[in-house]
Coordinates of C-alpha atoms in Angstrom, one line a residue:
X124 CA 46.8 21.0 -1.8
X125 CA 48.9 20.7 1.3
X126 CA 50.8 23.7 2.6
X127 CA 53.4 24.2 5.2
X128 CA 52.2 26.9 7.6
X129 CA 54.3 28.7 10.2
X130 CA 53.1 28.8 13.8
X131 CA 52.1 32.5 13.7
X132 CA 49.9 32.0 10.6
X133 CA 47.8 29.0 11.9
X134 CA 44.2 29.9 12.2
X135 CA 43.6 28.5 15.6
X136 CA 39.8 28.7 15.5
X137 CA 39.6 26.7 12.2
X138 CA 42.2 24.2 13.5
X139 CA 40.4 23.4 16.7
X140 CA 37.0 23.4 15.0
X141 CA 38.4 20.7 12.6
X142 CA 39.7 18.7 15.6
X143 CA 36.3 18.9 17.2
X144 CA 34.8 17.3 14.0
X145 CA 37.7 14.9 13.2
X146 CA 36.9 11.2 13.0
X147 CA 40.2 10.4 14.8
X148 CA 40.4 13.4 17.2
X149 CA 42.4 13.3 20.4
X150 CA 43.3 15.7 23.2
X151 CA 46.9 16.0 22.2
X152 CA 46.3 17.9 18.9
X153 CA 44.3 20.9 20.1
X154 CA 46.2 24.2 19.7
X155 CA 46.3 24.9 23.4
X156 CA 47.7 21.5 24.2
X157 CA 50.4 21.7 21.6
X158 CA 51.3 25.2 22.8
X159 CA 52.2 23.7 26.2
X160 CA 54.2 20.7 25.0
X161 CA 55.9 22.2 22.0
X162 CA 56.0 26.0 21.9
X163 CA 56.3 27.3 18.3
X164 CA 55.0 24.2 16.6
X165 CA 54.2 24.5 12.9
X166 CA 51.6 22.8 10.8
X167 CA 50.8 21.2 7.4
X168 CA 47.3 22.0 6.3
X169 CA 45.3 20.6 3.4
X170 CA 43.2 23.3 1.6
X171 CA 41.0 25.3 4.0
X172 CA 41.6 23.1 7.1
X173 CA 40.2 19.9 5.4
X174 CA 43.0 17.8 7.0
X175 CA 45.9 18.9 9.3
X176 CA 49.1 17.6 10.8
X177 CA 51.0 19.4 13.6
X178 CA 54.7 19.7 13.1
X179 CA 56.4 19.4 16.5
X180 CA 59.9 20.7 15.6
X181 CA 63.1 21.4 17.4
X182 CA 66.7 22.4 16.5
X183 CA 70.0 20.9 17.3
X184 CA 73.5 21.0 15.7
X185 CA 72.1 23.6 13.4
X186 CA 69.6 21.2 12.0
X187 CA 65.8 21.3 12.4
X188 CA 64.1 18.0 13.3
X189 CA 60.6 16.6 14.1
X190 CA 60.1 14.8 17.4
X191 CA 57.3 13.4 19.6
X192 CA 56.9 15.7 22.6
X193 CA 56.5 14.1 26.0
X194 CA 53.0 13.7 27.2
X195 CA 51.6 13.4 23.7
X196 CA 51.0 9.8 22.7
X197 CA 49.7 10.1 19.1
X198 CA 50.0 12.9 16.5
X199 CA 50.0 12.5 12.7
X200 CA 47.2 13.4 10.2
X201 CA 43.7 14.4 11.5
X202 CA 40.6 14.9 9.4
X203 CA 36.8 14.8 9.4
X204 CA 37.0 12.5 6.3
X205 CA 38.3 9.0 6.0
X206 CA 42.1 9.1 6.1
X207 CA 43.8 7.1 3.3
X208 CA 47.4 6.0 2.9
X209 CA 47.8 8.4 -0.1
X210 CA 46.7 11.3 2.0
X211 CA 49.2 10.6 4.8
X212 CA 51.9 9.9 2.2
X213 CA 51.3 13.4 0.8
X214 CA 51.8 15.0 4.2
X215 CA 54.9 12.9 4.9
X216 CA 56.5 13.7 1.5
X217 CA 56.2 17.4 2.3
X218 CA 57.7 16.8 5.8
X219 CA 60.7 15.0 4.3
X220 CA 61.4 18.0 2.1
X221 CA 61.8 20.2 5.1
X222 CA 63.4 18.0 7.8
X223 CA 66.3 15.6 7.8
X224 CA 65.4 13.9 11.0
X225 CA 61.9 12.8 11.9
X226 CA 60.8 10.6 14.8
X227 CA 57.0 10.7 15.3
X228 CA 54.1 8.7 16.6
X229 CA 51.2 8.6 14.2
X230 CA 47.6 7.9 15.3
X231 CA 45.3 5.0 15.0
X232 CA 44.0 6.2 11.6
X233 CA 47.4 6.5 10.1
X234 CA 48.5 2.8 10.2
X235 CA 50.1 2.2 6.8
X236 CA 53.6 1.4 5.6
X237 CA 55.4 4.5 4.4
X238 CA 58.3 4.5 2.0
X239 CA 61.5 6.1 3.3
X240 CA 60.7 5.5 7.0
X241 CA 61.4 2.8 9.4
X242 CA 58.6 2.1 11.7
X243 CA 57.7 0.3 15.0
X244 CA 54.4 -0.9 16.2
X245 CA 53.4 0.8 19.5
X246 CA 50.8 -0.7 21.8
X247 CA 48.0 1.1 23.6
X248 CA 45.4 -0.5 25.9
X249 CA 41.8 0.5 26.2
X250 CA 38.6 -0.6 28.1
X251 CA 35.1 0.3 26.9
X252 CA 33.3 1.5 30.1
X253 CA 29.9 1.6 28.5
X254 CA 28.7 -1.3 30.6
X255 CA 28.0 -2.1 34.2
X256 CA 30.9 -2.4 36.7
X257 CA 30.0 -6.0 37.2
X258 CA 30.5 -6.7 33.5
X259 CA 33.8 -4.8 33.5
X260 CA 35.0 -6.9 36.5
X261 CA 34.2 -10.1 34.6
X262 CA 37.0 -9.0 32.2
X263 CA 39.6 -9.0 35.0
X264 CA 42.1 -11.8 34.9
X265 CA 42.0 -14.3 37.7
X266 CA 45.2 -13.1 39.4
X267 CA 44.1 -9.5 39.0
X268 CA 40.8 -10.2 40.9
X269 CA 42.9 -11.7 43.8
X270 CA 45.2 -8.6 43.8
X271 CA 42.3 -6.2 43.8
X272 CA 40.6 -8.1 46.6
X273 CA 43.8 -7.9 48.7
X274 CA 44.1 -4.2 48.0
X275 CA 40.6 -3.6 49.5
X276 CA 41.7 -5.3 52.7
X277 CA 44.6 -2.8 53.3
X278 CA 42.5 0.1 54.7
X279 CA 43.1 2.2 51.6
X280 CA 40.9 5.1 50.4
X281 CA 40.6 7.5 47.4
X282 CA 41.2 11.2 47.7
X283 CA 40.6 13.6 44.8
X284 CA 42.7 16.8 44.8
X285 CA 43.8 19.6 42.6
X286 CA 47.4 19.4 43.9
X287 CA 49.7 18.3 41.0
X288 CA 53.2 18.5 42.4
X289 CA 53.1 15.7 45.0
X290 CA 52.5 13.0 42.3
X291 CA 55.4 14.4 40.2
X292 CA 57.7 14.4 43.2
X293 CA 56.7 10.8 44.0
X294 CA 57.6 9.7 40.5
X295 CA 60.9 11.6 40.6
X296 CA 61.9 9.9 43.9
X297 CA 60.8 6.4 42.9
X298 CA 61.4 6.3 39.1
X299 CA 63.4 9.4 38.2
X300 CA 66.7 7.6 38.3
X301 CA 65.4 5.1 35.7
X302 CA 63.9 7.6 33.3
X303 CA 66.9 9.9 32.9
X304 CA 65.5 11.2 29.6
X305 CA 62.9 13.1 31.6
X306 CA 64.4 16.4 32.5
X307 CA 63.2 19.0 35.0
X308 CA 61.8 21.1 32.2
X309 CA 59.6 18.2 31.2
X310 CA 58.3 17.8 34.8
X311 CA 57.6 21.6 34.8
X312 CA 55.7 21.2 31.5
X313 CA 53.6 18.3 33.0
X314 CA 52.8 20.4 36.0
X315 CA 51.6 23.4 33.8
X316 CA 49.7 21.1 31.5
X317 CA 47.9 19.2 34.2
X318 CA 47.1 22.4 36.2
X319 CA 45.7 24.0 33.0
X320 CA 43.5 20.9 32.3
X321 CA 42.2 20.9 35.8
X322 CA 41.1 24.5 35.4
X323 CA 39.2 23.5 32.3
X324 CA 37.6 20.5 34.1
X325 CA 39.5 18.2 31.7
X326 CA 41.7 16.5 34.3
X327 CA 41.5 14.9 37.7
X328 CA 44.2 14.1 40.2
X329 CA 43.5 10.9 42.3
X330 CA 45.4 9.9 45.4
X331 CA 45.4 6.5 47.1
X332 CA 46.0 7.0 50.8
X333 CA 46.5 4.6 53.7
X334 CA 45.0 4.5 57.1
X335 CA 47.6 7.1 58.4
X336 CA 46.7 9.5 55.7
X337 CA 49.9 8.9 53.8
X338 CA 49.7 9.2 50.0
X339 CA 50.9 6.0 48.4
X340 CA 49.9 6.7 44.8
X341 CA 49.1 9.8 42.8
X342 CA 47.7 9.8 39.3
X343 CA 46.6 12.2 36.6
X344 CA 43.6 11.4 34.4
X345 CA 43.0 13.6 31.4
X346 CA 39.3 13.6 30.4
X347 CA 38.4 14.4 26.9
X348 CA 34.9 13.8 25.5
X349 CA 34.6 10.0 25.1
X350 CA 38.0 9.1 26.6
X351 CA 39.7 9.2 30.0
X352 CA 43.5 8.9 29.7
X353 CA 45.7 7.5 32.5
X354 CA 48.3 10.1 31.8
X355 CA 50.8 9.9 34.6
X356 CA 51.4 8.4 38.0
X357 CA 53.8 8.4 40.9
X358 CA 54.0 6.1 43.9
X359 CA 56.0 5.4 47.1
X360 CA 57.9 2.2 47.8
X361 CA 55.1 1.1 50.2
X362 CA 52.5 1.2 47.4
X363 CA 53.5 -2.1 45.9
X364 CA 53.0 -4.1 49.1
X365 CA 49.6 -2.4 49.7
X366 CA 48.5 -3.2 46.1
X367 CA 47.7 0.5 45.8
X368 CA 47.8 0.7 42.0
X369 CA 45.3 -2.1 41.8
X370 CA 43.1 -0.2 44.2
X371 CA 43.4 2.9 42.1
X372 CA 42.5 1.4 38.8
X373 CA 39.6 -0.7 40.2
X374 CA 38.1 2.5 41.8
X375 CA 38.4 4.7 38.7
X376 CA 36.9 2.0 36.5
X377 CA 34.0 1.7 38.9
X378 CA 33.4 5.4 39.0
X379 CA 33.3 5.8 35.2
X380 CA 31.5 2.5 34.5
X381 CA 28.2 2.7 32.7
X382 CA 29.3 5.8 30.8
X383 CA 29.9 6.1 27.0
X384 CA 33.6 6.5 27.5
X385 CA 36.9 4.6 26.9
X386 CA 39.4 4.2 29.6
X387 CA 42.8 4.7 27.9
X388 CA 45.8 3.4 29.8
X389 CA 48.1 5.5 27.5
X390 CA 49.9 2.3 26.5
X391 CA 53.3 0.8 26.9
X392 CA 55.5 -1.6 25.0
X393 CA 57.0 -2.9 28.3
X394 CA 55.6 -6.5 28.7
X395 CA 55.2 -6.2 32.4
X396 CA 53.3 -2.9 32.2
X397 CA 51.2 -4.3 29.4
X398 CA 50.3 -7.4 31.4
X399 CA 49.2 -5.2 34.2
X400 CA 46.9 -3.3 31.9
X401 CA 45.6 -6.5 30.2
X402 CA 44.8 -7.9 33.7
X403 CA 42.0 -5.4 33.9
X404 CA 40.5 -6.7 30.6
X405 CA 42.1 -3.9 28.5
X406 CA 42.4 -4.6 24.7
X407 CA 45.5 -3.9 22.6
X408 CA 45.3 -1.1 20.0
X409 CA 48.2 -0.5 17.7
X410 CA 49.7 2.7 16.3
X411 CA 53.0 3.5 14.6
X412 CA 56.2 5.3 15.5
X413 CA 58.0 6.3 12.3
X414 CA 61.6 7.4 12.0
X415 CA 63.7 8.8 9.1
X416 CA 67.3 9.8 9.6
X417 CA 68.8 11.7 6.6
X418 CA 71.3 13.7 8.7
X419 CA 74.9 14.0 7.5
X420 CA 77.1 11.1 8.6
X421 CA 78.9 13.2 11.2
X422 CA 75.7 14.2 12.9
X423 CA 74.4 10.6 12.8
X424 CA 77.5 9.6 14.7
X425 CA 77.0 12.2 17.3
X426 CA 73.3 11.1 17.7
X427 CA 74.4 7.6 18.5

């Protein structure tokens, strides 16, 4: 039986223990991570934590809704048993009873068609690093090899740091005017989240610097068991000319090559970004964004 559980009643030890065992586990669904990106999240839990689904909820216009928090790529149903369509359906039917508006990314193991929802295929990109760096580089596209080669001629170097804010500031200056949906509170959350993960040895901050010591690119990598996630990056205007992002990715792939780990680009449906990821030999992996809007007509109009 699946029950809806309020935040205060979630057994955090049992929840995290299940995620540790889950066949489809990811970093986004641990209690401590969810606390940072969606304070007060609720849960749906099958029996005694056999399967779980976080409910990342908000409230607007006097209506409760479910949304995908920033800096969480995939949520949905998690279990240490094989996840079937009927199991996910059971969770979603309970969710529908409680929320009129739902917009949520499910995870790789939840890819089915669900009645009552519209859905969109989302694309992630991954590289298996359990091979030599030479083998990994064989997967680079021809143009990528040329761009990487040029980047290594620009007197660039890698610096690792625990400083989080400079990367966020670079993003705000270079891309902030484009991504107007990212508010200051979201940047603050990202700073807290990354700093917390660094303290747990679950994140690294990499800088690409030029010969003058100027930081051209900053990037956050979240490291979780068998996966390193390219979570966020910022860059200066000069970074493009110096091919600094090519230099960054080439170096991180080299450092983690030969390890039983996946490099996760964290995905994008933007064709240009996707082509950049694929140029390093990354393979596509699909997951679903599901949406259900059963709000009153006047609220639907306001939402448009």
